[in-house]
mmCIF file of C-alpha atoms (C1' of nucleotides) in Angstrom:
data_model
loop_
_atom_site.group_PDB
_atom_site.id
_atom_site.type_symbol
_atom_site.label_atom_id
_atom_site.label_comp_id
_atom_site.label_asym_id
_atom_site.label_seq_id
_atom_site.Cartn_x
_atom_site.Cartn_y
_atom_site.Cartn_z
ATOM 1 C CA MET A 1 4.667 -25.245 -35.447
ATOM 2 C CA LYS A 2 1.918 -26.110 -33.070
ATOM 3 C CA GLY A 3 4.098 -28.283 -30.920
ATOM 4 C CA ILE A 4 6.263 -25.368 -29.972
ATOM 5 C CA LEU A 5 3.303 -23.741 -28.348
ATOM 6 C CA SER A 6 3.390 -26.508 -25.818
ATOM 7 C CA LEU A 7 6.811 -25.344 -24.751
ATOM 8 C CA ILE A 8 5.125 -22.341 -23.302
ATOM 9 C CA THR A 9 1.689 -23.465 -22.412
ATOM 10 C CA THR A 10 1.956 -26.958 -21.086
ATOM 11 C CA SER A 11 4.016 -29.236 -18.953
ATOM 12 C CA GLY A 12 7.745 -29.519 -18.736
ATOM 13 C CA ASP A 13 7.560 -33.069 -20.048
ATOM 14 C CA GLU A 14 6.004 -31.879 -23.245
ATOM 15 C CA MET A 15 8.644 -29.247 -23.562
ATOM 16 C CA VAL A 16 11.383 -31.835 -23.154
ATOM 17 C CA GLU A 17 9.742 -33.952 -25.801
ATOM 18 C CA GLU A 18 9.513 -31.057 -28.195
ATOM 19 C CA LEU A 19 13.073 -29.979 -27.607
ATOM 20 C CA ASN A 20 14.253 -33.523 -28.207
ATOM 21 C CA ARG A 21 12.433 -33.527 -31.500
ATOM 22 C CA MET A 22 13.988 -30.239 -32.517
ATOM 23 C CA LYS A 23 17.356 -31.474 -31.427
ATOM 24 C CA SER A 24 16.986 -34.533 -33.636
ATOM 25 C CA GLU A 25 16.171 -32.233 -36.494
ATOM 26 C CA ASN A 26 19.435 -30.352 -35.912
ATOM 27 C CA LYS A 27 17.658 -27.092 -35.528
ATOM 28 C CA LYS A 28 19.799 -24.143 -34.584
ATOM 29 C CA LEU A 29 19.191 -22.228 -31.411
ATOM 30 C CA SER A 30 18.223 -19.168 -33.382
ATOM 31 C CA ASP A 31 15.565 -21.206 -35.163
ATOM 32 C CA VAL A 32 14.248 -22.529 -31.890
ATOM 33 C CA LEU A 33 14.034 -19.115 -30.325
ATOM 34 C CA THR A 34 12.517 -17.570 -33.399
ATOM 35 C CA ILE A 35 9.753 -20.139 -33.363
ATOM 36 C CA VAL A 36 9.240 -19.890 -29.649
ATOM 37 C CA THR A 37 9.061 -16.123 -29.840
ATOM 38 C CA ARG A 38 6.583 -16.191 -32.691
ATOM 39 C CA ASN A 39 4.351 -18.629 -30.918
ATOM 40 C CA TYR A 40 4.686 -16.801 -27.668
ATOM 41 C CA ASN A 41 3.182 -13.773 -29.353
ATOM 42 C CA ASP A 42 0.477 -15.911 -30.898
ATOM 43 C CA LEU A 43 -0.239 -17.279 -27.488
ATOM 44 C CA MET A 44 -0.637 -13.832 -26.027
ATOM 45 C CA GLN A 45 -3.055 -12.967 -28.779
ATOM 46 C CA THR A 46 -5.234 -15.997 -28.235
ATOM 47 C CA ARG A 47 -5.252 -16.479 -24.511
ATOM 48 C CA LYS A 48 -7.332 -13.447 -23.705
ATOM 49 C CA ARG A 49 -8.489 -14.582 -20.333
ATOM 50 C CA LYS A 50 -5.098 -15.700 -19.198
ATOM 51 C CA ALA A 51 -3.653 -12.446 -20.403
ATOM 52 C CA VAL A 52 -5.685 -10.653 -17.778
ATOM 53 C CA ASP A 53 -3.248 -12.054 -15.280
ATOM 54 C CA PRO A 54 -0.653 -9.291 -15.081
ATOM 55 C CA GLY A 55 2.019 -11.880 -14.735
ATOM 56 C CA TYR A 56 1.649 -12.939 -18.301
ATOM 57 C CA TYR A 57 2.626 -9.469 -19.350
ATOM 58 C CA ASN A 58 4.646 -8.718 -16.292
ATOM 59 C CA HIS A 59 5.302 -5.133 -17.202
ATOM 60 C CA SER A 60 7.779 -4.396 -14.553
ATOM 61 C CA CYS A 61 9.098 -0.865 -14.397
ATOM 62 C CA ARG A 62 11.284 -2.002 -11.616
ATOM 63 C CA TYR A 63 13.211 -4.607 -13.498
ATOM 64 C CA TYR A 64 12.428 -4.007 -17.128
ATOM 65 C CA SER A 65 12.211 -0.911 -19.244
ATOM 66 C CA CYS A 66 8.989 -1.766 -20.932
ATOM 67 C CA CYS A 67 6.393 0.520 -19.413
ATOM 68 C CA ASP A 68 6.145 3.182 -22.064
ATOM 69 C CA GLU A 69 2.788 4.683 -22.877
ATOM 70 C CA THR A 70 2.829 3.360 -26.410
ATOM 71 C CA SER A 71 2.899 -0.289 -25.543
ATOM 72 C CA ALA A 72 0.613 0.220 -22.574
ATOM 73 C CA GLY A 73 -1.990 1.668 -24.860
ATOM 74 C CA THR A 74 -2.074 -1.479 -26.936
ATOM 75 C CA LEU A 75 -2.611 -3.764 -23.983
ATOM 76 C CA PRO A 76 -5.872 -4.687 -22.301
ATOM 77 C CA LYS A 77 -7.040 -2.040 -19.886
ATOM 78 C CA MET A 78 -6.709 -4.291 -16.888
ATOM 79 C CA ILE A 79 -2.996 -4.677 -17.298
ATOM 80 C CA LYS A 80 -1.316 -2.891 -14.476
ATOM 81 C CA SER A 81 1.790 -0.989 -15.319
ATOM 82 C CA ASN A 82 3.835 -1.697 -12.207
ATOM 83 C CA VAL A 83 4.163 -5.420 -11.884
ATOM 84 C CA SER A 84 7.249 -7.297 -10.936
ATOM 85 C CA ARG A 85 7.879 -10.897 -10.130
ATOM 86 C CA VAL A 86 10.337 -12.325 -7.682
ATOM 87 C CA TYR A 87 11.115 -15.988 -7.261
ATOM 88 C CA VAL A 88 12.082 -17.098 -3.800
ATOM 89 C CA ARG A 89 13.565 -20.403 -2.824
ATOM 90 C CA ILE A 90 11.983 -21.853 0.275
ATOM 91 C CA ASP A 91 11.809 -25.089 2.156
ATOM 92 C CA PRO A 92 9.530 -27.371 0.099
ATOM 93 C CA SER A 93 7.850 -28.463 3.319
ATOM 94 C CA ASP A 94 7.063 -24.860 4.181
ATOM 95 C CA THR A 95 3.459 -24.188 3.206
ATOM 96 C CA SER A 96 3.198 -20.746 4.747
ATOM 97 C CA LEU A 97 3.393 -18.857 1.446
ATOM 98 C CA VAL A 98 5.230 -16.035 3.134
ATOM 99 C CA VAL A 99 7.919 -14.082 1.345
ATOM 100 C CA LYS A 100 10.203 -12.410 3.821
ATOM 101 C CA ASP A 101 11.148 -9.400 1.768
ATOM 102 C CA GLY A 102 11.356 -6.999 4.680
ATOM 103 C CA TYR A 103 7.999 -5.379 4.045
ATOM 104 C CA GLY A 104 4.892 -5.582 6.129
ATOM 105 C CA TRP A 105 2.183 -7.456 4.295
ATOM 106 C CA ARG A 106 -1.296 -8.236 5.563
ATOM 107 C CA LYS A 107 -2.886 -11.308 4.109
ATOM 108 C CA TYR A 108 -6.428 -10.689 2.936
ATOM 109 C CA GLY A 109 -7.209 -13.788 0.977
ATOM 110 C CA GLN A 110 -6.143 -17.169 -0.260
ATOM 111 C CA LYS A 111 -7.418 -19.000 -3.260
ATOM 112 C CA VAL A 112 -6.754 -22.205 -5.105
ATOM 113 C CA THR A 113 -6.412 -21.439 -8.762
ATOM 114 C CA ARG A 114 -7.127 -23.749 -11.606
ATOM 115 C CA ASP A 115 -3.650 -23.856 -13.104
ATOM 116 C CA ASN A 116 -1.836 -24.664 -9.899
ATOM 117 C CA PRO A 117 -2.813 -27.080 -7.108
ATOM 118 C CA SER A 118 -1.075 -24.980 -4.523
ATOM 119 C CA PRO A 119 -3.079 -22.042 -3.155
ATOM 120 C CA ARG A 120 -2.333 -18.458 -4.035
ATOM 121 C CA ALA A 121 -2.080 -15.991 -1.177
ATOM 122 C CA TYR A 122 -3.042 -12.341 -1.505
ATOM 123 C CA TYR A 123 -1.353 -9.643 0.525
ATOM 124 C CA LYS A 124 -1.765 -5.896 0.904
ATOM 125 C CA CYS A 125 0.724 -3.488 2.371
ATOM 126 C CA SER A 126 0.086 -3.316 6.096
ATOM 127 C CA PHE A 127 1.739 0.099 6.430
ATOM 128 C CA THR A 128 -0.232 1.897 3.746
ATOM 129 C CA PRO A 129 -3.366 -0.182 3.105
ATOM 130 C CA SER A 130 -4.936 2.598 1.095
ATOM 131 C CA LEU A 131 -2.217 2.560 -1.528
ATOM 132 C CA PRO A 132 -2.703 0.246 -4.484
ATOM 133 C CA CYS A 133 0.172 -2.045 -3.731
ATOM 134 C CA GLN A 134 -0.270 -5.740 -3.303
ATOM 135 C CA GLU A 135 1.582 -8.998 -3.387
ATOM 136 C CA LYS A 136 0.498 -12.374 -4.658
ATOM 137 C CA VAL A 137 2.405 -15.437 -3.577
ATOM 138 C CA GLN A 138 2.058 -18.887 -5.048
ATOM 139 C CA ARG A 139 4.229 -21.931 -5.111
ATOM 140 C CA SER A 140 5.831 -22.700 -8.428
ATOM 141 C CA LEU A 141 3.983 -25.309 -10.395
ATOM 142 C CA ASN A 142 7.056 -27.312 -11.342
ATOM 143 C CA ASP A 143 9.386 -26.614 -8.457
ATOM 144 C CA PRO A 144 7.895 -26.990 -4.960
ATOM 145 C CA SER A 145 10.949 -25.327 -3.494
ATOM 146 C CA LEU A 146 10.167 -22.091 -5.327
ATOM 147 C CA VAL A 147 7.472 -19.580 -4.615
ATOM 148 C CA VAL A 148 6.535 -16.831 -7.043
ATOM 149 C CA ALA A 149 5.862 -13.443 -5.488
ATOM 150 C CA THR A 150 4.113 -11.022 -7.804
ATOM 151 C CA TYR A 151 4.212 -7.399 -6.731
ATOM 152 C CA GLU A 152 1.725 -4.891 -8.097
ATOM 153 C CA GLY A 153 1.484 -1.197 -7.492
ATOM 154 C CA HIS A 154 4.019 1.479 -6.653
ATOM 155 C CA HIS A 155 5.201 0.322 -3.297
ATOM 156 C CA HIS A 156 8.657 -0.912 -4.165
ATOM 157 C CA HIS A 157 9.525 0.922 -7.263
ATOM 158 C CA HIS A 158 11.924 3.373 -5.817
ATOM 159 C CA HIS A 159 14.405 0.620 -5.273
ATOM 160 C CA PRO A 160 17.441 0.584 -7.474
ATOM 161 C CA SER A 161 17.097 -1.629 -10.465
ATOM 162 C CA GLN A 162 20.169 -3.700 -9.934
ATOM 163 C CA ALA A 163 20.532 -7.122 -11.344
ATOM 164 C CA ASN A 164 20.916 -10.130 -9.128
ATOM 165 C CA VAL A 165 20.011 -8.342 -5.924
ATOM 166 C CA SER A 166 18.697 -11.081 -3.723
ATOM 167 C CA ALA A 167 17.153 -8.903 -1.040
ATOM 168 C CA VAL A 168 15.337 -5.608 -1.369
ATOM 169 C CA SER A 169 15.523 -2.803 1.143
ATOM 170 C CA PRO A 170 12.284 -1.703 2.750
ATOM 171 C CA PRO A 171 11.180 1.927 2.849
ATOM 172 C CA GLY A 172 12.905 3.947 5.533
ATOM 173 C CA GLY A 173 16.215 2.251 5.144
ATOM 174 C CA ALA A 174 15.647 -0.793 7.318
ATOM 175 C CA THR A 175 17.571 -3.810 6.210
ATOM 176 C CA GLY A 176 15.857 -6.410 4.143
ATOM 177 C CA THR A 177 15.488 -9.724 5.904
ATOM 178 C CA SER A 178 15.309 -12.081 2.980
ATOM 179 C CA THR A 179 18.550 -13.957 2.830
ATOM 180 C CA THR A 180 17.155 -16.773 0.787
ATOM 181 C CA ALA A 181 15.504 -14.685 -1.830
ATOM 182 C CA ALA A 182 16.918 -15.384 -5.235
ATOM 183 C CA ARG A 183 16.150 -13.258 -8.204
ATOM 184 C CA ILE A 184 15.593 -15.374 -11.239
ATOM 185 C CA THR A 185 14.524 -12.833 -13.741
ATOM 186 C CA GLY A 186 16.088 -12.944 -17.146
ATOM 187 C CA GLU A 187 18.374 -10.030 -16.565
ATOM 188 C CA ARG A 188 21.961 -10.208 -17.481
ATOM 189 C CA ARG A 189 24.449 -8.633 -15.151
ATOM 190 C CA GLY A 190 24.655 -4.882 -15.674
ATOM 191 C CA SER A 191 21.803 -4.825 -18.119
ATOM 192 C CA THR A 192 18.214 -4.272 -17.193
ATOM 193 C CA GLU A 193 16.758 -3.423 -20.548
ATOM 194 C CA SER A 194 14.671 -5.875 -22.458
ATOM 195 C CA LEU A 195 12.493 -5.969 -25.493
ATOM 196 C CA ASP A 196 8.774 -6.282 -25.432
ATOM 197 C CA PHE A 197 7.841 -9.369 -27.421
ATOM 198 C CA LEU A 198 4.245 -8.304 -27.368
ATOM 199 C CA ASP A 199 5.180 -5.563 -29.733
ATOM 200 C CA PRO A 200 4.810 -7.035 -33.209
ATOM 201 C CA LEU A 201 7.186 -4.470 -34.635
ATOM 202 C CA ILE A 202 9.958 -5.402 -32.253
ATOM 203 C CA CYS A 203 9.308 -9.075 -32.740
ATOM 204 C CA SER A 204 9.437 -8.656 -36.482
ATOM 205 C CA LYS A 205 12.695 -6.763 -36.301
ATOM 206 C CA ILE A 206 14.263 -9.412 -34.132
ATOM 207 C CA GLN A 207 13.245 -12.195 -36.434
ATOM 208 C CA LYS A 208 14.585 -10.328 -39.430
ATOM 209 C CA ALA A 209 17.805 -9.690 -37.601
ATOM 210 C CA ILE A 210 18.149 -13.361 -36.798
ATOM 211 C CA ALA A 211 17.526 -14.271 -40.378
ATOM 212 C CA ALA A 212 20.056 -11.717 -41.552
ATOM 213 C CA THR A 213 22.959 -12.791 -39.446
ATOM 214 C CA GLU A 214 24.656 -15.913 -38.231
ATOM 215 C CA SER A 215 27.176 -13.894 -36.273
ATOM 216 C CA SER A 216 27.715 -15.451 -32.893
ATOM 217 C CA GLU A 217 27.835 -12.034 -31.244
ATOM 218 C CA MET A 218 24.580 -10.988 -32.793
ATOM 219 C CA GLN A 219 23.002 -14.278 -31.922
ATOM 220 C CA GLN A 220 24.162 -13.917 -28.376
ATOM 221 C CA PHE A 221 22.671 -10.456 -28.167
ATOM 222 C CA LEU A 222 19.383 -11.560 -29.621
ATOM 223 C CA VAL A 223 19.252 -14.660 -27.525
ATOM 224 C CA GLU A 224 19.789 -12.618 -24.419
ATOM 225 C CA LYS A 225 16.985 -10.293 -25.364
ATOM 226 C CA MET A 226 14.671 -13.161 -26.000
ATOM 227 C CA ALA A 227 15.614 -14.912 -22.808
ATOM 228 C CA SER A 228 15.051 -11.724 -20.880
ATOM 229 C CA SER A 229 11.578 -11.255 -22.226
ATOM 230 C CA LEU A 230 10.507 -14.863 -22.403
ATOM 231 C CA THR A 231 11.527 -15.525 -18.854
ATOM 232 C CA ARG A 232 8.873 -13.063 -17.800
ATOM 233 C CA ASN A 233 6.340 -15.711 -18.631
ATOM 234 C CA PRO A 234 5.985 -18.029 -15.637
ATOM 235 C CA ALA A 235 4.701 -20.920 -17.693
ATOM 236 C CA PHE A 236 7.607 -20.620 -20.046
ATOM 237 C CA MET A 237 10.013 -20.377 -17.139
ATOM 238 C CA ALA A 238 8.625 -23.466 -15.505
ATOM 239 C CA ALA A 239 8.839 -25.484 -18.682
ATOM 240 C CA LEU A 240 12.278 -24.149 -19.463
ATOM 241 C CA ALA A 241 13.490 -25.030 -15.994
ATOM 242 C CA THR A 242 12.374 -28.598 -16.481
ATOM 243 C CA ALA A 243 14.043 -28.842 -19.826
ATOM 244 C CA ILE A 244 17.303 -27.384 -18.590
ATOM 245 C CA THR A 245 17.298 -29.631 -15.566
ATOM 246 C CA GLY A 246 17.130 -32.519 -17.959
ATOM 247 C CA GLY A 247 20.147 -31.238 -19.824
ATOM 248 C CA ILE A 248 18.292 -30.953 -23.073
ATOM 249 C CA LEU A 249 19.646 -27.559 -23.968
ATOM 250 C CA ASP A 250 23.248 -28.361 -23.165
ATOM 251 C CA GLU A 251 23.984 -29.674 -26.584
ATOM 252 C CA VAL A 252 21.850 -27.164 -28.372
ATOM 253 C CA ILE A 253 23.255 -23.976 -27.013
ATOM 254 C CA SER A 254 26.713 -23.089 -28.153
ATOM 255 C CA GLU A 255 29.651 -22.087 -26.004
ATOM 256 C CA GLU A 256 29.142 -18.408 -26.798
ATOM 257 C CA ASN A 257 25.666 -18.476 -25.349
ATOM 258 C CA LYS A 258 26.627 -19.754 -21.954
ATOM 259 C CA ASP A 259 25.584 -16.438 -20.439
ATOM 260 C CA VAL A 260 22.038 -17.097 -21.460
ATOM 261 C CA VAL A 261 22.072 -20.565 -20.039
ATOM 262 C CA SER A 262 23.466 -19.344 -16.774
ATOM 263 C CA ASN A 263 20.810 -16.691 -16.705
ATOM 264 C CA SER A 264 18.132 -19.248 -17.112
ATOM 265 C CA ARG A 265 19.757 -21.425 -14.580
ATOM 266 C CA GLY A 266 20.382 -18.559 -12.264
ATOM 267 C CA PHE A 267 16.973 -18.903 -10.723
ATOM 268 C CA SER A 268 17.941 -22.152 -9.133
ATOM 269 C CA VAL A 269 20.614 -20.486 -7.004
ATOM 270 C "C1'" DC B 1 -6.957 -4.930 22.995
ATOM 271 C "C1'" DG B 2 -5.360 -4.474 18.542
ATOM 272 C "C1'" DC B 3 -3.552 -6.621 14.750
ATOM 273 C "C1'" DT B 4 -3.213 -10.628 11.701
ATOM 274 C "C1'" DT B 5 -4.835 -14.845 9.699
ATOM 275 C "C1'" DT B 6 -8.374 -17.905 8.153
ATOM 276 C "C1'" DT B 7 -12.003 -19.017 5.207
ATOM 277 C "C1'" DG B 8 -16.563 -19.067 3.143
ATOM 278 C "C1'" DA B 9 -19.311 -15.758 0.668
ATOM 279 C "C1'" DC B 10 -19.635 -12.550 -2.674
ATOM 280 C "C1'" DC B 11 -18.534 -9.833 -6.914
ATOM 281 C "C1'" DG B 12 -17.368 -8.815 -11.584
ATOM 282 C "C1'" DG B 13 -15.149 -10.122 -15.969
ATOM 283 C "C1'" DC B 14 -15.116 -13.302 -19.509
ATOM 284 C "C1'" DG B 15 -16.319 -17.189 -22.631
ATOM 285 C "C1'" DC B 16 -19.838 -19.978 -24.428
ATOM 286 C "C1'" DG C 1 -28.123 -15.416 -19.658
ATOM 287 C "C1'" DC C 2 -25.431 -18.703 -17.329
ATOM 288 C "C1'" DG C 3 -21.504 -20.763 -15.363
ATOM 289 C "C1'" DC C 4 -16.627 -20.556 -14.459
ATOM 290 C "C1'" DC C 5 -12.926 -18.344 -12.441
ATOM 291 C "C1'" DG C 6 -9.810 -15.089 -10.120
ATOM 292 C "C1'" DG C 7 -9.932 -11.629 -6.863
ATOM 293 C "C1'" DT C 8 -11.824 -9.314 -2.750
ATOM 294 C "C1'" DC C 9 -14.563 -8.798 1.410
ATOM 295 C "C1'" DA C 10 -15.572 -9.454 6.089
ATOM 296 C "C1'" DA C 11 -16.777 -12.050 10.233
ATOM 297 C "C1'" DA C 12 -14.689 -15.109 13.334
ATOM 298 C "C1'" DA C 13 -10.711 -17.010 15.372
ATOM 299 C "C1'" DG C 14 -5.915 -16.738 16.707
ATOM 300 C "C1'" DC C 15 -2.098 -14.533 18.839
ATOM 301 C "C1'" DG C 16 1.131 -11.603 21.442
#
DNA sequence: CGCTTTTGACCGGCGC
DNA sequence: GCGCCGGTCAAAAGCG
């Protein structure tokens, strides 16, 4: 279904349109997610250049257990293994592109990228400039009140991997200063594991499992796994946010899956 | 004075 | 080979 691809790759409006169509066709949530997952993998196969952006893979050892050697070996060589993404709510009128996470960052560049009218700022660690740790900050395409901070390197990875921690503690035990930071990753409380949808084997197993069961518990489990992995894609997250804001999913997602919805909505805290 | 920010130039990867 | 694009460099300016 080509249209589903637009849920991931294009604007929120298109996603709303597509979801409306699927809703009118009385498609089940499992069907929707199966299709989205399949096309998400197709997307990753075809968008070679975009895939160079670590964010599209977002292999975060800090938040997700997906950095094993096996999967890393199948990915393009430029993919960095330690990448995490943090979404921070800011004042929409604030154009500083600064994420107050308690660390010292030195800005070394700013660039306007093609996919987003707002500039992207590049930071290196000001304490240990020689270490390969860096931060990229860019305003969210769909939500001007959100900025996306992408961390690369090993700087922060000793921090505990706790879900829904809004502020991180800097090295040396100083207190983090970000009181507005809001984690919007797809984690569920108490669970940091997720499946790698880039792995065809895992994807295949999930789809078979969906086909094999209509159990609400199983569906909830699978849906959570999908949400966790899919929400690592910023384009998908942006489109999903738009759709959810419009209430499209309310009638699609059953009562048992409210956890997933709240996860997806959690980023707007 | 030292550090940070700004910003245009430059570089390298990738697609055509 | 060429052009596009994201990422980085580095000189100048800003700031405490």
